[in-house]
Amino acid sequence: MEQPQVDYRFILANERTFLAWMRTALGLVAGGVALDQFVAIDQRSWAIGVIAVVTVFLGAAVALIGIYRWHNADVAMHEGVSIPRSNVLLITGVGFTALALIIALALIFLR
């Protein structure tokens, strides 16, 4: 069976979306490292270290999610089928919300 011809615009859009995931992942990793390295030594606490590590791990997770979504969309486009639905965006949104709440609580209680 012959593979359907994929419009290059869809391939490029998929690549742009992938790069947005990678940009977000890189920002999270850089933010976690910056949080750990640039907080004054006398102001550091265990909570800052935990938040920094969680932020870096969230960045790694976002990178993996981006790879997963790019691959699934690419395969679906080349096979001529619908892109599979996923709860990944919901899980990612919950992760970002949890991280933001943890950082907010740390800012309030660690002063």
mmCIF file of N, CA and C in Angstrom:
data_model
loop_
_atom_site.group_PDB
_atom_site.id
_atom_site.type_symbol
_atom_site.label_atom_id
_atom_site.label_comp_id
_atom_site.label_asym_id
_atom_site.label_seq_id
_atom_site.Cartn_x
_atom_site.Cartn_y
_atom_site.Cartn_z
ATOM 1 N N MET A 1 0.850 -1.181 0.000
ATOM 2 C CA MET A 1 0.000 0.000 0.000
ATOM 3 C C MET A 1 0.894 1.243 0.000
ATOM 4 N N GLU A 2 0.515 2.204 -0.795
ATOM 5 C CA GLU A 2 1.323 3.411 -0.938
ATOM 6 C C GLU A 2 1.069 4.376 0.217
ATOM 7 N N GLN A 3 2.152 4.974 0.706
ATOM 8 C CA GLN A 3 2.047 5.951 1.797
ATOM 9 C C GLN A 3 1.400 7.233 1.268
ATOM 10 N N PRO A 4 0.456 7.833 2.025
ATOM 11 C CA PRO A 4 -0.117 9.101 1.576
ATOM 12 C C PRO A 4 0.931 10.215 1.666
ATOM 13 N N GLN A 5 0.853 11.146 0.719
ATOM 14 C CA GLN A 5 1.770 12.284 0.717
ATOM 15 C C GLN A 5 1.345 13.258 1.813
ATOM 16 N N VAL A 6 2.263 13.600 2.694
ATOM 17 C CA VAL A 6 1.970 14.504 3.808
ATOM 18 C C VAL A 6 2.317 15.923 3.382
ATOM 19 N N ASP A 7 1.396 16.838 3.629
ATOM 20 C CA ASP A 7 1.642 18.251 3.332
ATOM 21 C C ASP A 7 2.798 18.737 4.208
ATOM 22 N N TYR A 8 3.791 19.336 3.589
ATOM 23 C CA TYR A 8 4.981 19.771 4.332
ATOM 24 C C TYR A 8 4.639 20.772 5.431
ATOM 25 N N ARG A 9 3.536 21.513 5.270
ATOM 26 C CA ARG A 9 3.156 22.494 6.301
ATOM 27 C C ARG A 9 2.811 21.802 7.617
ATOM 28 N N PHE A 10 2.201 20.634 7.540
ATOM 29 C CA PHE A 10 1.875 19.891 8.752
ATOM 30 C C PHE A 10 3.137 19.354 9.417
ATOM 31 N N ILE A 11 4.079 18.913 8.607
ATOM 32 C CA ILE A 11 5.350 18.430 9.159
ATOM 33 C C ILE A 11 6.084 19.567 9.852
ATOM 34 N N LEU A 12 6.125 20.741 9.209
ATOM 35 C CA LEU A 12 6.803 21.893 9.809
ATOM 36 C C LEU A 12 6.087 22.368 11.072
ATOM 37 N N ALA A 13 4.752 22.320 11.067
ATOM 38 C CA ALA A 13 4.003 22.703 12.270
ATOM 39 C C ALA A 13 4.300 21.739 13.411
ATOM 40 N N ASN A 14 4.406 20.455 13.096
ATOM 41 C CA ASN A 14 4.736 19.465 14.115
ATOM 42 C C ASN A 14 6.133 19.722 14.674
ATOM 43 N N GLU A 15 7.071 20.077 13.806
ATOM 44 C CA GLU A 15 8.428 20.380 14.266
ATOM 45 C C GLU A 15 8.459 21.642 15.125
ATOM 46 N N ARG A 16 7.681 22.656 14.764
ATOM 47 C CA ARG A 16 7.624 23.879 15.588
ATOM 48 C C ARG A 16 7.056 23.575 16.967
ATOM 49 N N THR A 17 6.038 22.734 17.003
ATOM 50 C CA THR A 17 5.464 22.350 18.290
ATOM 51 C C THR A 17 6.487 21.586 19.123
ATOM 52 N N PHE A 18 7.225 20.692 18.482
ATOM 53 C CA PHE A 18 8.289 19.958 19.172
ATOM 54 C C PHE A 18 9.316 20.928 19.749
ATOM 55 N N LEU A 19 9.730 21.906 18.953
ATOM 56 C CA LEU A 19 10.717 22.877 19.434
ATOM 57 C C LEU A 19 10.167 23.711 20.591
ATOM 58 N N ALA A 20 8.868 23.986 20.596
ATOM 59 C CA ALA A 20 8.267 24.704 21.728
ATOM 60 C C ALA A 20 8.350 23.862 23.000
ATOM 61 N N TRP A 21 8.120 22.559 22.884
ATOM 62 C CA TRP A 21 8.268 21.669 24.039
ATOM 63 C C TRP A 21 9.707 21.689 24.538
ATOM 64 N N MET A 22 10.663 21.643 23.594
ATOM 65 C CA MET A 22 12.079 21.642 23.988
ATOM 66 C C MET A 22 12.473 22.972 24.631
ATOM 67 N N ARG A 23 11.944 24.066 24.117
ATOM 68 C CA ARG A 23 12.225 25.382 24.699
ATOM 69 C C ARG A 23 11.693 25.457 26.131
ATOM 70 N N THR A 24 10.505 24.934 26.347
ATOM 71 C CA THR A 24 9.935 24.914 27.691
ATOM 72 C C THR A 24 10.772 24.040 28.618
ATOM 73 N N ALA A 25 11.189 22.886 28.126
ATOM 74 C CA ALA A 25 12.023 21.984 28.933
ATOM 75 C C ALA A 25 13.335 22.651 29.299
ATOM 76 N N LEU A 26 13.972 23.289 28.333
ATOM 77 C CA LEU A 26 15.238 23.970 28.586
ATOM 78 C C LEU A 26 15.060 25.093 29.603
ATOM 79 N N GLY A 27 13.959 25.828 29.505
ATOM 80 C CA GLY A 27 13.683 26.889 30.471
ATOM 81 C C GLY A 27 13.515 26.354 31.881
ATOM 82 N N LEU A 28 12.834 25.224 32.013
ATOM 83 C CA LEU A 28 12.658 24.625 33.336
ATOM 84 C C LEU A 28 13.978 24.140 33.915
ATOM 85 N N VAL A 29 14.779 23.478 33.098
ATOM 86 C CA VAL A 29 16.077 22.998 33.578
ATOM 87 C C VAL A 29 16.949 24.184 33.981
ATOM 88 N N ALA A 30 17.002 25.205 33.133
ATOM 89 C CA ALA A 30 17.805 26.391 33.450
ATOM 90 C C ALA A 30 17.278 27.093 34.699
ATOM 91 N N GLY A 31 15.958 27.147 34.850
ATOM 92 C CA GLY A 31 15.381 27.763 36.041
ATOM 93 C C GLY A 31 15.725 27.004 37.307
ATOM 94 N N GLY A 32 15.695 25.688 37.241
ATOM 95 C CA GLY A 32 16.063 24.881 38.403
ATOM 96 C C GLY A 32 17.517 25.060 38.788
ATOM 97 N N VAL A 33 18.388 25.073 37.783
ATOM 98 C CA VAL A 33 19.815 25.280 38.055
ATOM 99 C C VAL A 33 20.045 26.680 38.612
ATOM 100 N N ALA A 34 19.394 27.679 38.022
ATOM 101 C CA ALA A 34 19.552 29.056 38.504
ATOM 102 C C ALA A 34 19.055 29.196 39.934
ATOM 103 N N LEU A 35 17.937 28.572 40.234
ATOM 104 C CA LEU A 35 17.409 28.639 41.590
ATOM 105 C C LEU A 35 18.405 28.067 42.586
ATOM 106 N N ASP A 36 19.015 26.963 42.229
ATOM 107 C CA ASP A 36 19.984 26.340 43.123
ATOM 108 C C ASP A 36 21.276 27.147 43.226
ATOM 109 N N GLN A 37 21.739 27.696 42.126
ATOM 110 C CA GLN A 37 23.050 28.342 42.109
ATOM 111 C C GLN A 37 23.039 29.803 42.541
ATOM 112 N N PHE A 38 21.951 30.509 42.303
ATOM 113 C CA PHE A 38 21.966 31.947 42.513
ATOM 114 C C PHE A 38 21.245 32.426 43.762
ATOM 115 N N VAL A 39 20.639 31.509 44.507
ATOM 116 C CA VAL A 39 20.079 31.897 45.802
ATOM 117 C C VAL A 39 21.251 32.036 46.764
ATOM 118 N N ALA A 40 21.273 33.128 47.501
ATOM 119 C CA ALA A 40 22.391 33.386 48.417
ATOM 120 C C ALA A 40 22.570 32.213 49.378
ATOM 121 N N ILE A 41 23.820 31.881 49.647
ATOM 122 C CA ILE A 41 24.143 30.727 50.495
ATOM 123 C C ILE A 41 23.455 30.828 51.850
ATOM 124 N N ASP A 42 23.433 32.000 52.436
ATOM 125 C CA ASP A 42 22.830 32.140 53.762
ATOM 126 C C ASP A 42 21.302 32.073 53.718
ATOM 127 N N GLN A 43 20.710 32.152 52.531
ATOM 128 C CA GLN A 43 19.252 32.087 52.417
ATOM 129 C C GLN A 43 18.765 30.723 51.924
ATOM 130 N N ARG A 44 19.676 29.828 51.649
ATOM 131 C CA ARG A 44 19.282 28.513 51.139
ATOM 132 C C ARG A 44 18.666 27.671 52.247
ATOM 133 N N SER A 45 17.744 26.863 51.847
ATOM 134 C CA SER A 45 17.152 25.892 52.762
ATOM 135 C C SER A 45 16.939 24.601 51.980
ATOM 136 N N TRP A 46 16.558 23.573 52.679
ATOM 137 C CA TRP A 46 16.294 22.303 52.014
ATOM 138 C C TRP A 46 15.180 22.454 50.988
ATOM 139 N N ALA A 47 14.220 23.332 51.269
ATOM 140 C CA ALA A 47 13.082 23.512 50.362
ATOM 141 C C ALA A 47 13.524 24.073 49.015
ATOM 142 N N ILE A 48 14.473 25.011 49.027
ATOM 143 C CA ILE A 48 14.972 25.573 47.772
ATOM 144 C C ILE A 48 15.625 24.470 46.944
ATOM 145 N N GLY A 49 16.408 23.625 47.594
ATOM 146 C CA GLY A 49 17.036 22.506 46.886
ATOM 147 C C GLY A 49 16.017 21.551 46.293
ATOM 148 N N VAL A 50 14.971 21.252 47.060
ATOM 149 C CA VAL A 50 13.924 20.350 46.576
ATOM 150 C C VAL A 50 13.202 20.970 45.383
ATOM 151 N N ILE A 51 12.860 22.253 45.490
ATOM 152 C CA ILE A 51 12.172 22.930 44.389
ATOM 153 C C ILE A 51 13.051 22.948 43.142
ATOM 154 N N ALA A 52 14.339 23.197 43.324
ATOM 155 C CA ALA A 52 15.258 23.215 42.179
ATOM 156 C C ALA A 52 15.313 21.848 41.504
ATOM 157 N N VAL A 53 15.420 20.799 42.296
ATOM 158 C CA VAL A 53 15.491 19.444 41.733
ATOM 159 C C VAL A 53 14.180 19.077 41.045
ATOM 160 N N VAL A 54 13.053 19.391 41.664
ATOM 161 C CA VAL A 54 11.751 19.099 41.059
ATOM 162 C C VAL A 54 11.608 19.847 39.735
ATOM 163 N N THR A 55 12.070 21.091 39.689
ATOM 164 C CA THR A 55 11.991 21.877 38.461
ATOM 165 C C THR A 55 12.826 21.245 37.347
ATOM 166 N N VAL A 56 14.019 20.785 37.675
ATOM 167 C CA VAL A 56 14.866 20.131 36.670
ATOM 168 C C VAL A 56 14.217 18.829 36.190
ATOM 169 N N PHE A 57 13.670 18.036 37.113
ATOM 170 C CA PHE A 57 13.000 16.799 36.711
ATOM 171 C C PHE A 57 11.765 17.083 35.860
ATOM 172 N N LEU A 58 11.027 18.147 36.194
ATOM 173 C CA LEU A 58 9.873 18.526 35.384
ATOM 174 C C LEU A 58 10.329 18.919 33.978
ATOM 175 N N GLY A 59 11.472 19.601 33.884
ATOM 176 C CA GLY A 59 12.030 19.929 32.574
ATOM 177 C C GLY A 59 12.360 18.679 31.771
ATOM 178 N N ALA A 60 12.945 17.696 32.428
ATOM 179 C CA ALA A 60 13.253 16.432 31.743
ATOM 180 C C ALA A 60 11.971 15.736 31.294
ATOM 181 N N ALA A 61 10.947 15.766 32.141
ATOM 182 C CA ALA A 61 9.669 15.148 31.783
ATOM 183 C C ALA A 61 9.037 15.855 30.588
ATOM 184 N N VAL A 62 9.100 17.180 30.567
ATOM 185 C CA VAL A 62 8.543 17.940 29.447
ATOM 186 C C VAL A 62 9.277 17.593 28.152
ATOM 187 N N ALA A 63 10.590 17.430 28.219
ATOM 188 C CA ALA A 63 11.349 17.038 27.026
ATOM 189 C C ALA A 63 10.886 15.672 26.518
ATOM 190 N N LEU A 64 10.704 14.725 27.422
ATOM 191 C CA LEU A 64 10.238 13.394 27.020
ATOM 192 C C LEU A 64 8.826 13.444 26.444
ATOM 193 N N ILE A 65 7.969 14.266 27.042
ATOM 194 C CA ILE A 65 6.605 14.420 26.531
ATOM 195 C C ILE A 65 6.638 15.000 25.121
ATOM 196 N N GLY A 66 7.502 15.985 24.902
ATOM 197 C CA GLY A 66 7.625 16.581 23.576
ATOM 198 C C GLY A 66 8.060 15.568 22.530
ATOM 199 N N ILE A 67 9.028 14.734 22.890
ATOM 200 C CA ILE A 67 9.491 13.692 21.966
ATOM 201 C C ILE A 67 8.357 12.714 21.667
ATOM 202 N N TYR A 68 7.656 12.305 22.707
ATOM 203 C CA TYR A 68 6.548 11.360 22.571
ATOM 204 C C TYR A 68 5.451 11.917 21.653
ATOM 205 N N ARG A 69 5.060 13.170 21.896
ATOM 206 C CA ARG A 69 3.991 13.778 21.097
ATOM 207 C C ARG A 69 4.435 14.011 19.656
ATOM 208 N N TRP A 70 5.675 14.464 19.466
ATOM 209 C CA TRP A 70 6.172 14.672 18.104
ATOM 210 C C TRP A 70 6.161 13.353 17.333
ATOM 211 N N HIS A 71 6.668 12.300 17.962
ATOM 212 C CA HIS A 71 6.743 10.996 17.299
ATOM 213 C C HIS A 71 5.346 10.480 16.941
ATOM 214 N N ASN A 72 4.411 10.558 17.887
ATOM 215 C CA ASN A 72 3.054 10.070 17.619
ATOM 216 C C ASN A 72 2.394 10.841 16.484
ATOM 217 N N ALA A 73 2.561 12.158 16.478
ATOM 218 C CA ALA A 73 1.967 12.967 15.414
ATOM 219 C C ALA A 73 2.627 12.665 14.071
ATOM 220 N N ASP A 74 3.939 12.492 14.074
ATOM 221 C CA ASP A 74 4.659 12.208 12.831
ATOM 222 C C ASP A 74 4.222 10.867 12.241
ATOM 223 N N VAL A 75 4.138 9.859 13.081
ATOM 224 C CA VAL A 75 3.699 8.539 12.612
ATOM 225 C C VAL A 75 2.272 8.619 12.085
ATOM 226 N N ALA A 76 1.386 9.301 12.816
ATOM 227 C CA ALA A 76 -0.012 9.411 12.395
ATOM 228 C C ALA A 76 -0.122 10.127 11.048
ATOM 229 N N MET A 77 0.642 11.197 10.864
ATOM 230 C CA MET A 77 0.591 11.923 9.592
ATOM 231 C C MET A 77 1.065 11.050 8.435
ATOM 232 N N HIS A 78 2.136 10.329 8.641
ATOM 233 C CA HIS A 78 2.684 9.518 7.558
ATOM 234 C C HIS A 78 1.848 8.270 7.269
ATOM 235 N N GLU A 79 1.080 7.823 8.246
ATOM 236 C CA GLU A 79 0.198 6.669 8.025
ATOM 237 C C GLU A 79 -1.201 7.094 7.601
ATOM 238 N N GLY A 80 -1.473 8.405 7.637
ATOM 239 C CA GLY A 80 -2.774 8.902 7.211
ATOM 240 C C GLY A 80 -3.895 8.619 8.187
ATOM 241 N N VAL A 81 -3.575 8.540 9.475
ATOM 242 C CA VAL A 81 -4.595 8.298 10.500
ATOM 243 C C VAL A 81 -4.672 9.505 11.433
ATOM 244 N N SER A 82 -5.675 9.506 12.284
ATOM 245 C CA SER A 82 -5.834 10.601 13.244
ATOM 246 C C SER A 82 -4.739 10.547 14.299
ATOM 247 N N ILE A 83 -4.384 11.718 14.800
ATOM 248 C CA ILE A 83 -3.415 11.792 15.891
ATOM 249 C C ILE A 83 -4.095 11.257 17.143
ATOM 250 N N PRO A 84 -3.475 10.315 17.843
ATOM 251 C CA PRO A 84 -4.122 9.726 19.025
ATOM 252 C C PRO A 84 -4.322 10.750 20.140
ATOM 253 N N ARG A 85 -5.460 10.628 20.802
ATOM 254 C CA ARG A 85 -5.737 11.501 21.950
ATOM 255 C C ARG A 85 -4.846 11.090 23.112
ATOM 256 N N SER A 86 -4.573 12.070 23.983
ATOM 257 C CA SER A 86 -3.676 11.792 25.097
ATOM 258 C C SER A 86 -4.033 12.688 26.274
ATOM 259 N N ASN A 87 -3.773 12.195 27.474
ATOM 260 C CA ASN A 87 -3.951 12.988 28.688
ATOM 261 C C ASN A 87 -2.666 13.686 29.101
ATOM 262 N N VAL A 88 -1.667 13.663 28.238
ATOM 263 C CA VAL A 88 -0.363 14.225 28.566
ATOM 264 C C VAL A 88 -0.461 15.715 28.885
ATOM 265 N N LEU A 89 -1.264 16.456 28.126
ATOM 266 C CA LEU A 89 -1.374 17.895 28.381
ATOM 267 C C LEU A 89 -2.017 18.171 29.735
ATOM 268 N N LEU A 90 -3.004 17.378 30.098
ATOM 269 C CA LEU A 90 -3.629 17.525 31.413
ATOM 270 C C LEU A 90 -2.615 17.249 32.517
ATOM 271 N N ILE A 91 -1.855 16.192 32.377
ATOM 272 C CA ILE A 91 -0.851 15.840 33.383
ATOM 273 C C ILE A 91 0.223 16.921 33.473
ATOM 274 N N THR A 92 0.656 17.436 32.323
ATOM 275 C CA THR A 92 1.662 18.500 32.305
ATOM 276 C C THR A 92 1.130 19.757 32.980
ATOM 277 N N GLY A 93 -0.107 20.116 32.690
ATOM 278 C CA GLY A 93 -0.712 21.287 33.323
ATOM 279 C C GLY A 93 -0.822 21.141 34.828
ATOM 280 N N VAL A 94 -1.185 19.958 35.282
ATOM 281 C CA VAL A 94 -1.252 19.701 36.723
ATOM 282 C C VAL A 94 0.140 19.800 37.338
ATOM 283 N N GLY A 95 1.151 19.296 36.642
ATOM 284 C CA GLY A 95 2.528 19.390 37.139
ATOM 285 C C GLY A 95 2.992 20.831 37.272
ATOM 286 N N PHE A 96 2.705 21.654 36.254
ATOM 287 C CA PHE A 96 3.077 23.070 36.323
ATOM 288 C C PHE A 96 2.344 23.782 37.457
ATOM 289 N N THR A 97 1.064 23.474 37.622
ATOM 290 C CA THR A 97 0.283 24.096 38.689
ATOM 291 C C THR A 97 0.830 23.704 40.053
ATOM 292 N N ALA A 98 1.148 22.434 40.235
ATOM 293 C CA ALA A 98 1.710 21.977 41.509
ATOM 294 C C ALA A 98 3.045 22.656 41.789
ATOM 295 N N LEU A 99 3.896 22.762 40.774
ATOM 296 C CA LEU A 99 5.185 23.432 40.954
ATOM 297 C C LEU A 99 4.991 24.890 41.342
ATOM 298 N N ALA A 100 4.075 25.573 40.679
ATOM 299 C CA ALA A 100 3.817 26.978 41.002
ATOM 300 C C ALA A 100 3.309 27.136 42.434
ATOM 301 N N LEU A 101 2.433 26.244 42.874
ATOM 302 C CA LEU A 101 1.923 26.319 44.243
ATOM 303 C C LEU A 101 3.019 26.036 45.264
ATOM 304 N N ILE A 102 3.882 25.081 44.973
ATOM 305 C CA ILE A 102 4.994 24.776 45.885
ATOM 306 C C ILE A 102 5.934 25.964 45.993
ATOM 307 N N ILE A 103 6.245 26.588 44.870
ATOM 308 C CA ILE A 103 7.120 27.765 44.896
ATOM 309 C C ILE A 103 6.457 28.903 45.657
ATOM 310 N N ALA A 104 5.159 29.109 45.436
ATOM 311 C CA ALA A 104 4.446 30.168 46.157
ATOM 312 C C ALA A 104 4.469 29.920 47.664
ATOM 313 N N LEU A 105 4.232 28.685 48.077
ATOM 314 C CA LEU A 105 4.277 28.368 49.505
ATOM 315 C C LEU A 105 5.678 28.566 50.072
ATOM 316 N N ALA A 106 6.692 28.192 49.303
ATOM 317 C CA ALA A 106 8.069 28.399 49.764
ATOM 318 C C ALA A 106 8.365 29.883 49.921
ATOM 319 N N LEU A 107 7.883 30.695 48.989
ATOM 320 C CA LEU A 107 8.107 32.142 49.088
ATOM 321 C C LEU A 107 7.411 32.735 50.309
ATOM 322 N N ILE A 108 6.255 32.202 50.641
ATOM 323 C CA ILE A 108 5.508 32.719 51.794
ATOM 324 C C ILE A 108 6.144 32.281 53.109
ATOM 325 N N PHE A 109 6.446 30.996 53.236
ATOM 326 C CA PHE A 109 6.846 30.455 54.532
ATOM 327 C C PHE A 109 8.347 30.413 54.793
ATOM 328 N N LEU A 110 9.158 30.636 53.799
ATOM 329 C CA LEU A 110 10.604 30.556 54.003
ATOM 330 C C LEU A 110 11.261 31.929 54.064
ATOM 331 N N ARG A 111 10.574 32.888 54.548
ATOM 332 C CA ARG A 111 11.138 34.242 54.686
ATOM 333 C C ARG A 111 11.636 34.442 56.084
#
